[in-house]
Every structure is written in structure tokens, then in C-alpha cells.
Amino acid sequence: MIAESSKEEVAGTGGHKPALESFGPDQFDDDHPEERRKKMYFFNWWNIVLCCGLLLGVTLIVYIQDHMRYAAAVIILTAVLASSTAIFCTGRPFYRFRKPSGSPSTPMLQVLVAALGKRNLAYPSEPDQQYEVPA
């Protein structure tokens, strides 16, 4: 059974992580080679910062809670949250908003129908035939 704090972490991660990872690449246009390269850098930095934050959260903050005061860790986490909110608010005017087109249910239903239609197909004998290569 999942501990109570783990449930909160899962719910929190499920709320922000998929949205942030998809909104970041929206800032870059795939039709321009320079912006495609910047999108690659975005994902590299995204993963580096995410891993560093997780590492500090499970080591430094826990160490401060255990060996110093619990309140000190709460103050540090509050300061980090306040600074990230300030960075978000500062960058918000520069964000590219894209208008949604069509229904979000349509691609999901297309995948479901394709998966059901192909469920009885035999697997290719060669591994390189399993993936579509763009022409």
C-alpha cells in the first residue's frame, strides 16, 4: 500500500509534470532548424534541472530536516517555490500560446481504433520493420 505522503507526491507529479513537459516544446517551431536545436537543448536542460532538484530534495532537504530544524527546511522550500513562481510570472509575457485545433479526444480515439484493428496482426520477422520511418 502506498504511504500517505507518496500518494500526495504522485498526485502532485501527475498534475504538473505532463503539462510542463508539453508546454516547453510549444515554444519552438519545428520548421526552423535553429529552433529545433533549441528544443533539443530545452529537453537536455529540463532533465538536468529535474534530476538536480530531485537529488537536492531527497538529500539536502532531508539532511536539514534531520540534523538541523524542520522549520529551516520548510523556509528553504518556501523560498524555492517563491523564486520559481517569480521566474514563471516574469517569463509569462514571452510565452507563445497556440490555439487548440480540433477535439483532444479525436487523436486518442484514432489510436484506440487503430490498436483494436491491428491487434491480431502478426509481428514482422525483422526488428527494423517494426517502426515506421518518415519518408
PDB file of C-alpha atoms in Angstrom:
ATOM      1  CA  MET A   1       0.000   0.000   0.000  1.00  0.00           C
ATOM      2  CA  ILE A   2       1.273   3.488  -0.846  1.00  0.00           C
ATOM      3  CA  ALA A   3       2.096   5.716   2.121  1.00  0.00           C
ATOM      4  CA  GLU A   4       0.088   8.900   2.518  1.00  0.00           C
ATOM      5  CA  SER A   5       2.970  11.201   1.544  1.00  0.00           C
ATOM      6  CA  SER A   6       3.659   9.083  -1.549  1.00  0.00           C
ATOM      7  CA  LYS A   7       0.042   9.493  -2.647  1.00  0.00           C
ATOM      8  CA  GLU A   8       0.413  13.267  -2.419  1.00  0.00           C
ATOM      9  CA  GLU A   9       3.642  13.168  -4.410  1.00  0.00           C
ATOM     10  CA  VAL A  10       2.032  11.054  -7.119  1.00  0.00           C
ATOM     11  CA  ALA A  11      -0.960  13.376  -7.326  1.00  0.00           C
ATOM     12  CA  GLY A  12       1.301  16.436  -7.447  1.00  0.00           C
ATOM     13  CA  THR A  13       3.558  14.987 -10.127  1.00  0.00           C
ATOM     14  CA  GLY A  14       0.581  13.887 -12.186  1.00  0.00           C
ATOM     15  CA  GLY A  15      -0.761  17.420 -12.123  1.00  0.00           C
ATOM     16  CA  HIS A  16       2.231  19.445 -13.241  1.00  0.00           C
ATOM     17  CA  LYS A  17       4.725  17.185 -14.961  1.00  0.00           C
ATOM     18  CA  PRO A  18       2.783  16.264 -18.141  1.00  0.00           C
ATOM     19  CA  ALA A  19       1.717  19.869 -18.654  1.00  0.00           C
ATOM     20  CA  LEU A  20       5.178  21.385 -18.261  1.00  0.00           C
ATOM     21  CA  GLU A  21       6.882  18.866 -20.489  1.00  0.00           C
ATOM     22  CA  SER A  22       4.417  19.523 -23.293  1.00  0.00           C
ATOM     23  CA  PHE A  23       4.229  23.323 -22.954  1.00  0.00           C
ATOM     24  CA  GLY A  24       8.002  23.716 -23.140  1.00  0.00           C
ATOM     25  CA  PRO A  25       8.390  22.367 -26.688  1.00  0.00           C
ATOM     26  CA  ASP A  26       5.465  24.533 -27.830  1.00  0.00           C
ATOM     27  CA  GLN A  27       7.876  27.457 -27.600  1.00  0.00           C
ATOM     28  CA  PHE A  28       9.892  26.175 -30.537  1.00  0.00           C
ATOM     29  CA  ASP A  29       8.952  25.934 -34.217  1.00  0.00           C
ATOM     30  CA  ASP A  30       9.917  22.628 -35.853  1.00  0.00           C
ATOM     31  CA  ASP A  31      10.068  24.294 -39.282  1.00  0.00           C
ATOM     32  CA  HIS A  32      13.203  26.268 -38.339  1.00  0.00           C
ATOM     33  CA  PRO A  33      16.464  24.323 -37.806  1.00  0.00           C
ATOM     34  CA  GLU A  34      17.709  26.780 -35.177  1.00  0.00           C
ATOM     35  CA  GLU A  35      14.549  26.379 -33.116  1.00  0.00           C
ATOM     36  CA  ARG A  36      14.664  22.582 -33.474  1.00  0.00           C
ATOM     37  CA  ARG A  37      18.159  22.706 -31.951  1.00  0.00           C
ATOM     38  CA  LYS A  38      16.889  24.934 -29.143  1.00  0.00           C
ATOM     39  CA  LYS A  39      14.126  22.401 -28.456  1.00  0.00           C
ATOM     40  CA  MET A  40      16.789  19.723 -28.025  1.00  0.00           C
ATOM     41  CA  TYR A  41      18.635  21.977 -25.568  1.00  0.00           C
ATOM     42  CA  PHE A  42      15.362  22.563 -23.723  1.00  0.00           C
ATOM     43  CA  PHE A  43      14.903  18.849 -23.061  1.00  0.00           C
ATOM     44  CA  ASN A  44      18.546  18.436 -22.043  1.00  0.00           C
ATOM     45  CA  TRP A  45      18.308  21.288 -19.531  1.00  0.00           C
ATOM     46  CA  TRP A  46      14.850  20.146 -18.417  1.00  0.00           C
ATOM     47  CA  ASN A  47      16.181  16.729 -17.458  1.00  0.00           C
ATOM     48  CA  ILE A  48      19.332  18.126 -15.815  1.00  0.00           C
ATOM     49  CA  VAL A  49      17.384  20.586 -13.670  1.00  0.00           C
ATOM     50  CA  LEU A  50      14.726  17.997 -12.822  1.00  0.00           C
ATOM     51  CA  CYS A  51      17.338  15.472 -11.688  1.00  0.00           C
ATOM     52  CA  CYS A  52      19.280  18.079  -9.689  1.00  0.00           C
ATOM     53  CA  GLY A  53      16.086  19.215  -7.973  1.00  0.00           C
ATOM     54  CA  LEU A  54      15.173  15.655  -7.091  1.00  0.00           C
ATOM     55  CA  LEU A  55      18.677  14.962  -5.814  1.00  0.00           C
ATOM     56  CA  LEU A  56      18.673  18.048  -3.609  1.00  0.00           C
ATOM     57  CA  GLY A  57      15.153  17.316  -2.416  1.00  0.00           C
ATOM     58  CA  VAL A  58      15.928  13.801  -1.251  1.00  0.00           C
ATOM     59  CA  THR A  59      19.396  14.554   0.158  1.00  0.00           C
ATOM     60  CA  LEU A  60      19.931  18.149   1.243  1.00  0.00           C
ATOM     61  CA  ILE A  61      16.406  18.894   2.450  1.00  0.00           C
ATOM     62  CA  VAL A  62      16.158  15.584   4.296  1.00  0.00           C
ATOM     63  CA  TYR A  63      19.568  16.220   5.891  1.00  0.00           C
ATOM     64  CA  ILE A  64      18.444  19.675   7.034  1.00  0.00           C
ATOM     65  CA  GLN A  65      15.225  18.220   8.459  1.00  0.00           C
ATOM     66  CA  ASP A  66      17.094  15.501  10.357  1.00  0.00           C
ATOM     67  CA  HIS A  67      20.159  17.375  11.600  1.00  0.00           C
ATOM     68  CA  MET A  68      19.001  20.969  11.867  1.00  0.00           C
ATOM     69  CA  ARG A  69      15.454  22.121  12.225  1.00  0.00           C
ATOM     70  CA  TYR A  70      12.368  21.084  10.335  1.00  0.00           C
ATOM     71  CA  ALA A  71      11.374  24.752  10.067  1.00  0.00           C
ATOM     72  CA  ALA A  72      14.628  25.553   8.241  1.00  0.00           C
ATOM     73  CA  ALA A  73      13.772  23.047   5.524  1.00  0.00           C
ATOM     74  CA  VAL A  74      10.272  24.486   5.210  1.00  0.00           C
ATOM     75  CA  ILE A  75      11.707  28.010   4.855  1.00  0.00           C
ATOM     76  CA  ILE A  76      14.135  26.836   2.150  1.00  0.00           C
ATOM     77  CA  LEU A  77      11.378  25.064   0.237  1.00  0.00           C
ATOM     78  CA  THR A  78       9.124  28.124   0.529  1.00  0.00           C
ATOM     79  CA  ALA A  79      11.901  30.347  -0.832  1.00  0.00           C
ATOM     80  CA  VAL A  80      12.474  27.986  -3.756  1.00  0.00           C
ATOM     81  CA  LEU A  81       8.745  27.918  -4.518  1.00  0.00           C
ATOM     82  CA  ALA A  82       8.527  31.733  -4.325  1.00  0.00           C
ATOM     83  CA  SER A  83      11.524  32.172  -6.638  1.00  0.00           C
ATOM     84  CA  SER A  84      10.167  29.684  -9.179  1.00  0.00           C
ATOM     85  CA  THR A  85       6.801  31.471  -9.127  1.00  0.00           C
ATOM     86  CA  ALA A  86       8.563  34.805  -9.705  1.00  0.00           C
ATOM     87  CA  ILE A  87      10.530  33.336 -12.629  1.00  0.00           C
ATOM     88  CA  PHE A  88       7.317  31.942 -14.108  1.00  0.00           C
ATOM     89  CA  CYS A  89       5.496  35.278 -13.780  1.00  0.00           C
ATOM     90  CA  THR A  90       8.443  37.150 -15.315  1.00  0.00           C
ATOM     91  CA  GLY A  91       8.581  34.839 -18.338  1.00  0.00           C
ATOM     92  CA  ARG A  92       4.841  34.526 -18.897  1.00  0.00           C
ATOM     93  CA  PRO A  93       4.547  37.541 -21.281  1.00  0.00           C
ATOM     94  CA  PHE A  94       7.103  35.929 -23.598  1.00  0.00           C
ATOM     95  CA  TYR A  95       5.273  32.594 -23.818  1.00  0.00           C
ATOM     96  CA  ARG A  96       3.900  31.531 -27.204  1.00  0.00           C
ATOM     97  CA  PHE A  97       0.281  30.490 -26.870  1.00  0.00           C
ATOM     98  CA  ARG A  98      -1.068  28.188 -29.559  1.00  0.00           C
ATOM     99  CA  LYS A  99      -4.763  27.961 -30.142  1.00  0.00           C
ATOM    100  CA  PRO A 100      -6.048  24.391 -29.850  1.00  0.00           C
ATOM    101  CA  SER A 101      -7.418  22.973 -33.060  1.00  0.00           C
ATOM    102  CA  GLY A 102      -9.946  20.190 -33.124  1.00  0.00           C
ATOM    103  CA  SER A 103     -11.042  17.976 -30.316  1.00  0.00           C
ATOM    104  CA  PRO A 104      -8.455  16.469 -27.954  1.00  0.00           C
ATOM    105  CA  SER A 105     -10.495  13.251 -27.970  1.00  0.00           C
ATOM    106  CA  THR A 106     -10.053  12.671 -31.705  1.00  0.00           C
ATOM    107  CA  PRO A 107      -6.372  11.565 -31.663  1.00  0.00           C
ATOM    108  CA  MET A 108      -6.992   9.339 -28.645  1.00  0.00           C
ATOM    109  CA  LEU A 109      -9.927   7.654 -30.356  1.00  0.00           C
ATOM    110  CA  GLN A 110      -7.914   7.266 -33.582  1.00  0.00           C
ATOM    111  CA  VAL A 111      -5.170   5.447 -31.660  1.00  0.00           C
ATOM    112  CA  LEU A 112      -7.728   3.240 -29.916  1.00  0.00           C
ATOM    113  CA  VAL A 113      -9.448   2.308 -33.200  1.00  0.00           C
ATOM    114  CA  ALA A 114      -6.075   1.616 -34.908  1.00  0.00           C
ATOM    115  CA  ALA A 115      -4.901  -0.526 -31.972  1.00  0.00           C
ATOM    116  CA  LEU A 116      -8.111  -2.559 -31.962  1.00  0.00           C
ATOM    117  CA  GLY A 117      -7.936  -3.019 -35.735  1.00  0.00           C
ATOM    118  CA  LYS A 118      -4.305  -4.191 -35.636  1.00  0.00           C
ATOM    119  CA  ARG A 119      -4.464  -6.383 -32.541  1.00  0.00           C
ATOM    120  CA  ASN A 120      -4.430  -9.657 -34.499  1.00  0.00           C
ATOM    121  CA  LEU A 121      -1.652  -8.765 -36.970  1.00  0.00           C
ATOM    122  CA  ALA A 122       1.498 -10.890 -36.969  1.00  0.00           C
ATOM    123  CA  TYR A 123       4.743  -9.298 -35.824  1.00  0.00           C
ATOM    124  CA  PRO A 124       7.370  -8.611 -38.529  1.00  0.00           C
ATOM    125  CA  SER A 125      10.250 -11.084 -38.622  1.00  0.00           C
ATOM    126  CA  GLU A 126      12.889  -8.329 -38.883  1.00  0.00           C
ATOM    127  CA  PRO A 127      13.205  -5.875 -35.974  1.00  0.00           C
ATOM    128  CA  ASP A 128      13.846  -2.903 -38.283  1.00  0.00           C
ATOM    129  CA  GLN A 129      10.426  -3.441 -39.876  1.00  0.00           C
ATOM    130  CA  GLN A 130       8.606  -2.720 -36.607  1.00  0.00           C
ATOM    131  CA  TYR A 131       8.923   1.048 -36.838  1.00  0.00           C
ATOM    132  CA  GLU A 132       7.746   3.490 -39.454  1.00  0.00           C
ATOM    133  CA  VAL A 133      10.453   5.678 -40.905  1.00  0.00           C
ATOM    134  CA  PRO A 134       9.320   9.103 -42.140  1.00  0.00           C
ATOM    135  CA  ALA A 135       9.757   9.473 -45.904  1.00  0.00           C
TER     136      ALA A 135
END
